[in-house]
Each structure stands twice: as structure tokens, then as C-alpha cells.
Amino acid sequence: MSPITSLLPLVLLSLPAVNALATNISGTYHEFAAASYGLKATYNSGNFFSQFNFFTGSDPTHGYVSYQSQSSAQSKGLINTNNGQIYMGVDSTTVNPSAGRASVRVASNAGYTHGLFIADIAHMPGSICGVWPAWWLVGPNWPGAGEIDVVEGVNLAGTDTITLHTAAGCTINTAGSQGGTVLGNSNCNAGNANDGCGVTTTTSNAYGDAFNNNGGGVFAMQWESSGIYVWFFPRNSIPSDIKNGAPVTGNWGAPVVAFNGGSGCNIDSYFSNENIVFDTTFCGDWAGSVWGGTCASKASSCTAYVGANPGAFAPAYWLINSVKVYQQ
């Protein structure tokens, strides 16, 4: 995604320090940051919309979307906190909206440097032609303070794409990642940071329709000076330490991806003061540019399809149980 610019009580949990070691497919070891964390913030149905701001500007990724204010989103039925969950959807009734399909993009009021970010998500926008959802973090003066895309995909994608975006000078490696994770580009400033350094994954049930059909799950992103690491746990395999509010990354095995710092990238020089973002856009620089294959048979262009088929986007919603931030 592209950037936007932008305290909660501190509650400490006592956790043992752990030297977290994971084995990669070659049998070598990679040492992750010590996992001793205290709870910094909890975002849930009781406080989410008071602790996140609504972006209403033009989409920096040039999507066919009209981002709504909180009051407008509320009046249109695009947001609610029913049943103790955070709902963020899109307009699924208007045909050919002139300004783009109504949606929401929210960012946390608080910015973070380092931490363990755990999102318990029950539903994300499905694998639908034209849709481009993401859960990510981004700092000010993009790409100067970096961007971390934890959940992202477009159109009929069935697996998650995880990407970093930075200023020039950060080259990453992914030693210690799970098998099936493939690094597409090691230069996190590729394409003047628009492309970044991303990985494709083969993790089952971690994106789109497959994720939703399995009842969702938990994403955990650990960001420390040593690197940035992402895990995913399906609904029926969430570690007990996460459920108990005492996460220990050393218990979880190899991450889906390990973006390792070190000589190629001083993490602390490229990532800082980042806000947590959720959004759903349509078409634009990615979903629109790869309109083809099965989607191409639906309409001559991405925007033509998104405009003419509002009902297709009824499943393009986020349903979030909580987002928790832990820090050392």
C-alpha cells in the first residue's frame, strides 16, 4: 500500500525472556529477538473507532474508491461493533458510483517503534475480482520511516503477500522463513519503494476465501532491531500463550517470513513511528494493473466490473476481534 501520515494505558505482563530459535529448511539456525513483552495497547470493539482515524483523501494507490469519514461510514452502514467485533465493509448497493466505491481506511492514532502486533481476525475481504485489502503499518514521510504490509492481496488471490517498503539502502534476506515463502526482490526500495521487498507465500488458510471459510485466524508480526518476522495461526491452531495474553515468540517455530536485518539493512534506520492501518480499495496500481485471467472475462476493465457489480462486494469486509500491541 501507500502511506498516510499520523496513548493508551500501559498494562504490563511479566513474561520470561526467551532466546527464540527457529530452524529453516536448510537446517541452520536464525536467532530472533528475545521475546519478553508487556501489553502496550488493546484495540477491540469497545475502543477501536475512538483510537483510529479515518482517512478521507484521494487514494495514493489510485484505486476506484471513495474513502469515507467516520460519520459517513456509520450512516452508510459500513462500520459497526456488533457482537463484540469490529466490522469495516464497503458499499455493495450503488451501481457505477461516480467517485469510486465507498470504503474505509483507518489508521491508529498511536505510532509505534518496535513491538509484537497480534491481530485476531474473523473475516477479511474475500478473493474477489477488483478487491485490494490490506493490514499494514506505515510511518510518516513515506518511505522514510518504512512500511510493513502483513496482510495483502488482490483479485482472486488465495495466499498472502508480505512486503516491506523503505528508503534507499535496505537490502533484506529471508533466511529462517518457512518453506514455500519466496522472496521476489531483496531491495526494499525497489520501484522507488512502490514495489519494495516482498515475499509470496503458500501458507494455507491465510488469505481471502480460504481464510474466511476456516473461521479466520491470528497474524503476529514481531518488529525489533534484529528484523521483522510474521507468523500466521489458523483459528483451530492459535497458541495458548496468545490466547492467554502472554505471547512468547520462541514457542511458535519458524515464522512464515523472517525479514532479517544486519549488514544489508539496519532496521532501526529504516522503520520507526508507524501507525497501524486497515483498508480496502479497488483496482488501482496493483489490482487494476494485473486485471486478467479469470477476472478479464468478467469485464473489459477492473473499474468497469467494480462499478457495475456492487453485489459482488458484499463479502469484502473486515471482521476483527482485536488487535493487541506488546512491547519490551
CSV table of N, CA, C and O in Angstrom, one decimal, residues 84-177:
chain,number,residue,atom,x,y,z
A,84,GLY,N,-19.6,-7.6,19.6
A,84,GLY,CA,-18.2,-7.5,20.2
A,84,GLY,C,-17.1,-7.6,19.2
A,84,GLY,O,-15.9,-7.9,19.5
A,85,GLN,N,-17.4,-7.4,17.9
A,85,GLN,CA,-16.4,-7.4,16.8
A,85,GLN,C,-16.4,-6.1,16.0
A,85,GLN,O,-17.4,-5.4,16.0
A,86,ILE,N,-15.3,-5.8,15.4
A,86,ILE,CA,-15.1,-4.6,14.6
A,86,ILE,C,-15.4,-4.9,13.2
A,86,ILE,O,-14.7,-5.7,12.6
A,87,TYR,N,-16.5,-4.3,12.6
A,87,TYR,CA,-16.8,-4.5,11.2
A,87,TYR,C,-16.5,-3.3,10.4
A,87,TYR,O,-16.8,-2.2,10.7
A,88,MET,N,-15.8,-3.6,9.3
A,88,MET,CA,-15.5,-2.5,8.3
A,88,MET,C,-15.8,-3.1,6.9
A,88,MET,O,-15.0,-3.9,6.4
A,89,GLY,N,-16.8,-2.6,6.3
A,89,GLY,CA,-17.2,-3.1,4.9
A,89,GLY,C,-17.1,-2.0,3.9
A,89,GLY,O,-16.5,-0.9,4.0
A,90,VAL,N,-17.7,-2.3,2.7
A,90,VAL,CA,-17.7,-1.4,1.6
A,90,VAL,C,-19.2,-1.3,1.0
A,90,VAL,O,-20.0,-2.1,1.4
A,91,ASP,N,-19.4,-0.3,0.2
A,91,ASP,CA,-20.7,-0.2,-0.4
A,91,ASP,C,-20.9,-1.3,-1.4
A,91,ASP,O,-20.1,-1.6,-2.3
A,92,SER,N,-22.1,-2.0,-1.2
A,92,SER,CA,-22.4,-3.1,-2.1
A,92,SER,C,-23.8,-3.0,-2.7
A,92,SER,O,-24.4,-4.0,-3.1
A,93,THR,N,-24.2,-1.7,-2.9
A,93,THR,CA,-25.5,-1.5,-3.5
A,93,THR,C,-25.5,-0.5,-4.6
A,93,THR,O,-26.4,-0.5,-5.5
A,94,THR,N,-24.5,0.5,-4.6
A,94,THR,CA,-24.5,1.5,-5.6
A,94,THR,C,-23.9,1.1,-6.9
A,94,THR,O,-22.8,0.6,-7.0
A,95,VAL,N,-24.6,1.3,-8.0
A,95,VAL,CA,-24.1,1.0,-9.3
A,95,VAL,C,-23.4,2.2,-9.9
A,95,VAL,O,-23.9,3.3,-9.9
A,96,ASN,N,-22.2,1.9,-10.4
A,96,ASN,CA,-21.3,2.9,-11.0
A,96,ASN,C,-21.2,4.2,-10.2
A,96,ASN,O,-21.5,5.3,-10.7
A,97,PRO,N,-20.8,4.1,-9.0
A,97,PRO,CA,-20.6,5.4,-8.2
A,97,PRO,C,-19.5,6.3,-8.8
A,97,PRO,O,-18.4,5.8,-9.2
A,98,SER,N,-19.9,7.5,-9.0
A,98,SER,CA,-19.0,8.4,-9.8
A,98,SER,C,-17.7,8.7,-9.1
A,98,SER,O,-16.7,8.9,-9.8
A,99,ALA,N,-17.6,8.7,-7.8
A,99,ALA,CA,-16.4,9.0,-7.1
A,99,ALA,C,-15.6,7.7,-6.7
A,99,ALA,O,-14.6,7.8,-6.1
A,100,GLY,N,-16.1,6.6,-7.1
A,100,GLY,CA,-15.5,5.3,-6.7
A,100,GLY,C,-16.3,4.6,-5.6
A,100,GLY,O,-17.2,5.3,-5.0
A,101,ARG,N,-16.1,3.3,-5.4
A,101,ARG,CA,-16.9,2.6,-4.4
A,101,ARG,C,-16.6,3.0,-3.0
A,101,ARG,O,-15.4,3.1,-2.6
A,102,ALA,N,-17.6,3.3,-2.2
A,102,ALA,CA,-17.3,3.7,-0.8
A,102,ALA,C,-16.7,2.6,0.0
A,102,ALA,O,-17.1,1.5,0.0
A,103,SER,N,-15.7,3.0,0.8
A,103,SER,CA,-15.0,2.1,1.7
A,103,SER,C,-14.4,2.9,2.8
A,103,SER,O,-14.6,4.1,2.9
A,104,VAL,N,-13.6,2.2,3.7
A,104,VAL,CA,-12.9,2.9,4.8
A,104,VAL,C,-11.5,2.5,4.8
A,104,VAL,O,-11.0,1.4,4.4
A,105,ARG,N,-10.7,3.5,5.3
A,105,ARG,CA,-9.3,3.3,5.5
A,105,ARG,C,-9.0,4.0,6.8
A,105,ARG,O,-9.2,5.2,7.0
A,106,VAL,N,-8.5,3.2,7.8
A,106,VAL,CA,-8.3,3.7,9.2
A,106,VAL,C,-6.9,3.5,9.6
A,106,VAL,O,-6.2,2.5,9.2
A,107,ALA,N,-6.4,4.4,10.4
A,107,ALA,CA,-5.0,4.3,11.0
A,107,ALA,C,-5.0,4.6,12.5
A,107,ALA,O,-5.8,5.5,12.9
A,108,SER,N,-4.3,3.9,13.2
A,108,SER,CA,-4.2,4.1,14.7
A,108,SER,C,-3.7,5.5,15.0
A,108,SER,O,-2.8,6.0,14.3
A,109,ASN,N,-4.3,6.1,16.0
A,109,ASN,CA,-3.8,7.4,16.5
A,109,ASN,C,-2.4,7.3,17.0
A,109,ASN,O,-1.5,8.2,16.8
A,110,ALA,N,-2.1,6.2,17.6
A,110,ALA,CA,-0.7,6.0,18.2
A,110,ALA,C,0.2,5.4,17.1
A,110,ALA,O,-0.2,4.6,16.3
A,111,GLY,N,1.5,5.9,17.2
A,111,GLY,CA,2.5,5.3,16.3
A,111,GLY,C,3.4,4.5,17.2
A,111,GLY,O,3.6,4.7,18.4
A,112,TYR,N,4.1,3.5,16.6
A,112,TYR,CA,4.9,2.5,17.3
A,112,TYR,C,6.2,2.4,16.6
A,112,TYR,O,6.4,2.4,15.4
A,113,THR,N,7.2,2.1,17.5
A,113,THR,CA,8.6,1.7,17.0
A,113,THR,C,8.9,0.4,17.8
A,113,THR,O,9.0,0.5,19.0
A,114,HIS,N,9.0,-0.7,17.1
A,114,HIS,CA,9.2,-2.0,17.7
A,114,HIS,C,8.0,-2.5,18.3
A,114,HIS,O,7.0,-1.8,18.7
A,115,GLY,N,7.9,-3.8,18.5
A,115,GLY,CA,6.8,-4.4,19.2
A,115,GLY,C,6.3,-5.7,18.6
A,115,GLY,O,6.9,-6.2,17.5
A,116,LEU,N,5.4,-6.3,19.2
A,116,LEU,CA,4.7,-7.5,18.7
A,116,LEU,C,3.3,-7.2,18.5
A,116,LEU,O,2.6,-6.8,19.5
A,117,PHE,N,2.8,-7.3,17.3
A,117,PHE,CA,1.5,-6.8,16.9
A,117,PHE,C,0.7,-8.1,16.5
A,117,PHE,O,1.0,-8.8,15.6
A,118,ILE,N,-0.4,-8.3,17.3
A,118,ILE,CA,-1.2,-9.5,17.1
A,118,ILE,C,-2.6,-9.2,16.8
A,118,ILE,O,-3.3,-8.5,17.6
A,119,ALA,N,-3.0,-9.6,15.6
A,119,ALA,CA,-4.4,-9.3,15.1
A,119,ALA,C,-5.2,-10.6,15.0
A,119,ALA,O,-4.8,-11.5,14.3
A,120,ASP,N,-6.3,-10.6,15.8
A,120,ASP,CA,-7.2,-11.7,15.7
A,120,ASP,C,-8.3,-11.3,14.8
A,120,ASP,O,-9.2,-10.5,15.1
A,121,ILE,N,-8.4,-11.9,13.6
A,121,ILE,CA,-9.3,-11.5,12.5
A,121,ILE,C,-10.2,-12.7,12.2
A,121,ILE,O,-9.8,-13.8,11.9
A,122,ALA,N,-11.5,-12.4,12.2
A,122,ALA,CA,-12.5,-13.5,11.9
A,122,ALA,C,-12.8,-13.5,10.5
A,122,ALA,O,-13.2,-14.6,10.0
A,123,HIS,N,-12.7,-12.4,9.8
A,123,HIS,CA,-13.1,-12.4,8.3
A,123,HIS,C,-12.3,-11.2,7.7
A,123,HIS,O,-12.2,-10.1,8.3
A,124,MET,N,-11.8,-11.4,6.5
A,124,MET,CA,-11.2,-10.4,5.7
A,124,MET,C,-11.9,-10.3,4.4
A,124,MET,O,-12.6,-11.2,4.0
A,125,PRO,N,-11.7,-9.2,3.6
A,125,PRO,CA,-12.3,-9.2,2.3
A,125,PRO,C,-11.9,-10.4,1.5
A,125,PRO,O,-10.8,-10.8,1.5
A,126,GLY,N,-12.9,-11.1,0.8
A,126,GLY,CA,-12.7,-12.3,0.2
A,126,GLY,C,-11.9,-12.2,-1.1
A,126,GLY,O,-11.5,-11.1,-1.5
A,127,SER,N,-11.7,-13.3,-1.7
A,127,SER,CA,-10.9,-13.4,-3.0
A,127,SER,C,-11.9,-13.0,-4.1
A,127,SER,O,-12.6,-13.9,-4.7
A,128,ILE,N,-12.0,-11.7,-4.4
A,128,ILE,CA,-13.0,-11.2,-5.3
A,128,ILE,C,-12.3,-10.3,-6.4
A,128,ILE,O,-11.4,-9.5,-6.0
A,129,CYS,N,-12.7,-10.4,-7.6
A,129,CYS,CA,-12.1,-9.6,-8.7
A,129,CYS,C,-12.3,-8.1,-8.4
A,129,CYS,O,-13.4,-7.7,-8.0
A,130,GLY,N,-11.2,-7.4,-8.4
A,130,GLY,CA,-11.2,-5.9,-8.2
A,130,GLY,C,-10.9,-5.5,-6.8
A,130,GLY,O,-10.6,-4.3,-6.6
A,131,VAL,N,-10.9,-6.4,-5.8
A,131,VAL,CA,-10.6,-6.0,-4.4
A,131,VAL,C,-9.2,-6.0,-4.1
A,131,VAL,O,-8.4,-6.9,-4.5
A,132,TRP,N,-8.8,-5.1,-3.2
A,132,TRP,CA,-7.4,-5.0,-2.8
A,132,TRP,C,-7.4,-4.6,-1.3
A,132,TRP,O,-7.3,-3.4,-1.0
A,133,PRO,N,-7.4,-5.6,-0.4
A,133,PRO,CA,-7.4,-5.3,1.0
A,133,PRO,C,-6.0,-5.4,1.6
A,133,PRO,O,-5.1,-6.0,1.1
A,134,ALA,N,-5.8,-4.7,2.8
A,134,ALA,CA,-4.5,-4.8,3.4
A,134,ALA,C,-4.6,-4.5,4.9
A,134,ALA,O,-5.4,-3.6,5.3
A,135,TRP,N,-3.8,-5.2,5.7
A,135,TRP,CA,-3.5,-4.8,7.1
A,135,TRP,C,-2.0,-4.5,7.1
A,135,TRP,O,-1.2,-5.4,6.8
A,136,TRP,N,-1.6,-3.3,7.5
A,136,TRP,CA,-0.2,-2.8,7.4
A,136,TRP,C,0.1,-1.8,8.4
A,136,TRP,O,-0.8,-1.3,9.1
A,137,LEU,N,1.4,-1.4,8.5
A,137,LEU,CA,1.9,-0.3,9.3
A,137,LEU,C,2.7,0.6,8.4
A,137,LEU,O,3.4,0.1,7.5
A,138,VAL,N,2.7,1.9,8.7
A,138,VAL,CA,3.4,2.8,7.9
A,138,VAL,C,3.8,4.1,8.8
A,138,VAL,O,3.0,4.5,9.6
A,139,GLY,N,5.0,4.6,8.5
A,139,GLY,CA,5.4,5.8,9.2
A,139,GLY,C,5.3,7.0,8.4
A,139,GLY,O,4.9,7.0,7.2
A,140,PRO,N,5.6,8.2,9.0
A,140,PRO,CA,5.5,9.5,8.3
A,140,PRO,C,6.5,9.6,7.2
A,140,PRO,O,7.5,8.9,7.2
A,141,ASN,N,6.3,10.6,6.3
A,141,ASN,CA,7.3,10.9,5.3
A,141,ASN,C,7.7,9.7,4.4
A,141,ASN,O,8.9,9.4,4.2
A,142,TRP,N,6.7,9.0,4.0
A,142,TRP,CA,6.9,7.8,3.2
A,142,TRP,C,7.9,8.0,2.1
A,142,TRP,O,7.8,9.0,1.4
A,143,PRO,N,8.8,7.1,1.9
A,143,PRO,CA,9.1,5.8,2.6
A,143,PRO,C,10.1,5.9,3.7
A,143,PRO,O,10.6,4.9,4.2
A,144,GLY,N,10.4,7.2,4.2
A,144,GLY,CA,11.4,7.4,5.1
A,144,GLY,C,11.4,6.6,6.4
A,144,GLY,O,12.4,6.2,6.9
A,145,ALA,N,10.2,6.4,7.0
A,145,ALA,CA,10.0,5.7,8.2
A,145,ALA,C,9.5,4.3,8.0
A,145,ALA,O,9.2,3.5,8.9
A,146,GLY,N,9.4,3.9,6.7
A,146,GLY,CA,9.1,2.5,6.4
A,146,GLY,C,7.7,2.1,6.3
A,146,GLY,O,6.8,2.9,6.8
A,147,GLU,N,7.4,1.0,5.8
A,147,GLU,CA,6.1,0.4,5.7
A,147,GLU,C,6.2,-1.1,5.8
A,147,GLU,O,7.1,-1.7,5.2
A,148,ILE,N,5.3,-1.7,6.6
A,148,ILE,CA,5.3,-3.2,6.8
A,148,ILE,C,3.9,-3.7,6.4
A,148,ILE,O,2.9,-3.4,7.1
A,149,ASP,N,3.8,-4.4,5.3
A,149,ASP,CA,2.5,-5.0,4.8
A,149,ASP,C,2.4,-6.4,5.3
A,149,ASP,O,3.1,-7.3,4.8
A,150,VAL,N,1.5,-6.7,6.3
A,150,VAL,CA,1.4,-8.0,6.9
A,150,VAL,C,0.4,-8.9,6.1
A,150,VAL,O,0.6,-10.0,5.9
A,151,VAL,N,-0.8,-8.3,5.8
A,151,VAL,CA,-1.8,-9.0,5.0
A,151,VAL,C,-2.1,-8.2,3.8
A,151,VAL,O,-2.5,-7.0,3.9
A,152,GLU,N,-2.0,-8.8,2.6
A,152,GLU,CA,-2.3,-8.0,1.4
A,152,GLU,C,-2.4,-9.0,0.2
A,152,GLU,O,-1.8,-10.0,0.1
A,153,GLY,N,-3.3,-8.7,-0.7
A,153,GLY,CA,-3.6,-9.5,-1.9
A,153,GLY,C,-4.5,-8.7,-2.8
A,153,GLY,O,-5.2,-7.7,-2.4
A,154,VAL,N,-4.7,-9.3,-4.0
A,154,VAL,CA,-5.7,-8.6,-4.9
A,154,VAL,C,-6.4,-9.7,-5.7
A,154,VAL,O,-6.0,-10.8,-5.8
A,155,ASN,N,-7.6,-9.3,-6.2
A,155,ASN,CA,-8.4,-10.1,-7.1
A,155,ASN,C,-8.7,-11.5,-6.5
A,155,ASN,O,-9.2,-11.6,-5.4
A,156,LEU,N,-8.4,-12.5,-7.2
A,156,LEU,CA,-8.7,-13.9,-6.8
A,156,LEU,C,-7.6,-14.6,-6.0
A,156,LEU,O,-7.6,-15.8,-5.8
A,157,ALA,N,-6.7,-13.8,-5.5
A,157,ALA,CA,-5.5,-14.4,-4.7
A,157,ALA,C,-6.0,-15.3,-3.6
A,157,ALA,O,-7.0,-15.0,-2.9
A,158,GLY,N,-5.3,-16.4,-3.4
A,158,GLY,CA,-5.6,-17.3,-2.4
A,158,GLY,C,-4.6,-17.4,-1.3
A,158,GLY,O,-4.7,-18.2,-0.3
A,159,THR,N,-3.5,-16.7,-1.5
A,159,THR,CA,-2.4,-16.7,-0.5
A,159,THR,C,-1.9,-15.3,-0.2
A,159,THR,O,-2.1,-14.4,-1.0
A,160,ASP,N,-1.3,-15.1,0.9
A,160,ASP,CA,-0.9,-13.7,1.4
A,160,ASP,C,0.4,-13.3,0.8
A,160,ASP,O,1.3,-14.1,0.5
A,161,THR,N,0.5,-12.0,0.5
A,161,THR,CA,1.8,-11.4,0.1
A,161,THR,C,2.2,-10.5,1.2
A,161,THR,O,1.4,-9.7,1.7
A,162,ILE,N,3.5,-10.6,1.6
A,162,ILE,CA,4.0,-9.8,2.8
A,162,ILE,C,5.2,-9.0,2.3
A,162,ILE,O,6.1,-9.6,1.7
A,163,THR,N,5.2,-7.7,2.5
A,163,THR,CA,6.2,-6.8,1.9
A,163,THR,C,6.7,-5.7,2.8
A,163,THR,O,5.9,-5.2,3.6
A,164,LEU,N,7.9,-5.3,2.6
A,164,LEU,CA,8.5,-4.2,3.3
A,164,LEU,C,8.8,-3.1,2.2
A,164,LEU,O,9.2,-3.4,1.1
A,165,HIS,N,8.6,-1.8,2.6
A,165,HIS,CA,8.9,-0.7,1.7
A,165,HIS,C,9.8,0.3,2.5
A,165,HIS,O,9.4,0.6,3.6
A,166,THR,N,10.9,0.7,1.9
A,166,THR,CA,11.8,1.6,2.7
A,166,THR,C,12.5,2.6,1.7
A,166,THR,O,12.4,2.5,0.5
A,167,ALA,N,13.2,3.6,2.4
A,167,ALA,CA,14.1,4.4,1.6
A,167,ALA,C,15.2,3.6,1.0
A,167,ALA,O,15.4,2.4,1.4
A,168,ALA,N,16.0,4.2,0.2
A,168,ALA,CA,17.1,3.5,-0.5
A,168,ALA,C,18.1,3.1,0.6
A,168,ALA,O,18.4,3.8,1.5
A,169,GLY,N,18.7,1.9,0.3
A,169,GLY,CA,19.8,1.4,1.2
A,169,GLY,C,19.5,0.2,2.0
A,169,GLY,O,20.4,-0.3,2.7
A,170,CYS,N,18.3,-0.3,2.0
A,170,CYS,CA,17.9,-1.5,2.8
A,170,CYS,C,17.7,-2.7,1.9
A,170,CYS,O,16.8,-2.8,1.0
A,171,THR,N,18.6,-3.7,2.0
A,171,THR,CA,18.5,-5.0,1.3
A,171,THR,C,18.4,-6.1,2.3
A,171,THR,O,19.1,-6.2,3.3
A,172,ILE,N,17.3,-6.9,2.1
A,172,ILE,CA,16.9,-7.9,3.1
A,172,ILE,C,17.2,-9.3,2.6
A,172,ILE,O,17.4,-9.5,1.5
A,173,ASN,N,17.3,-10.2,3.6
A,173,ASN,CA,17.3,-11.6,3.3
A,173,ASN,C,16.3,-12.3,4.2
A,173,ASN,O,15.8,-11.8,5.2
A,174,THR,N,15.8,-13.5,3.8
A,174,THR,CA,14.7,-14.2,4.4
A,174,THR,C,15.1,-15.5,5.0
A,174,THR,O,14.3,-16.4,5.0
A,175,ALA,N,16.4,-15.7,5.3
A,175,ALA,CA,16.8,-17.0,5.9
A,175,ALA,C,16.0,-17.3,7.2
A,175,ALA,O,15.8,-16.4,8.0
A,176,GLY,N,15.6,-18.5,7.4
A,176,GLY,CA,14.9,-18.9,8.5
A,176,GLY,C,13.4,-18.8,8.3
A,176,GLY,O,12.6,-19.1,9.3
A,177,SER,N,12.9,-18.5,7.1
A,177,SER,CA,11.5,-18.5,6.8
A,177,SER,C,11.0,-19.9,6.6
A,177,SER,O,11.7,-20.8,6.3
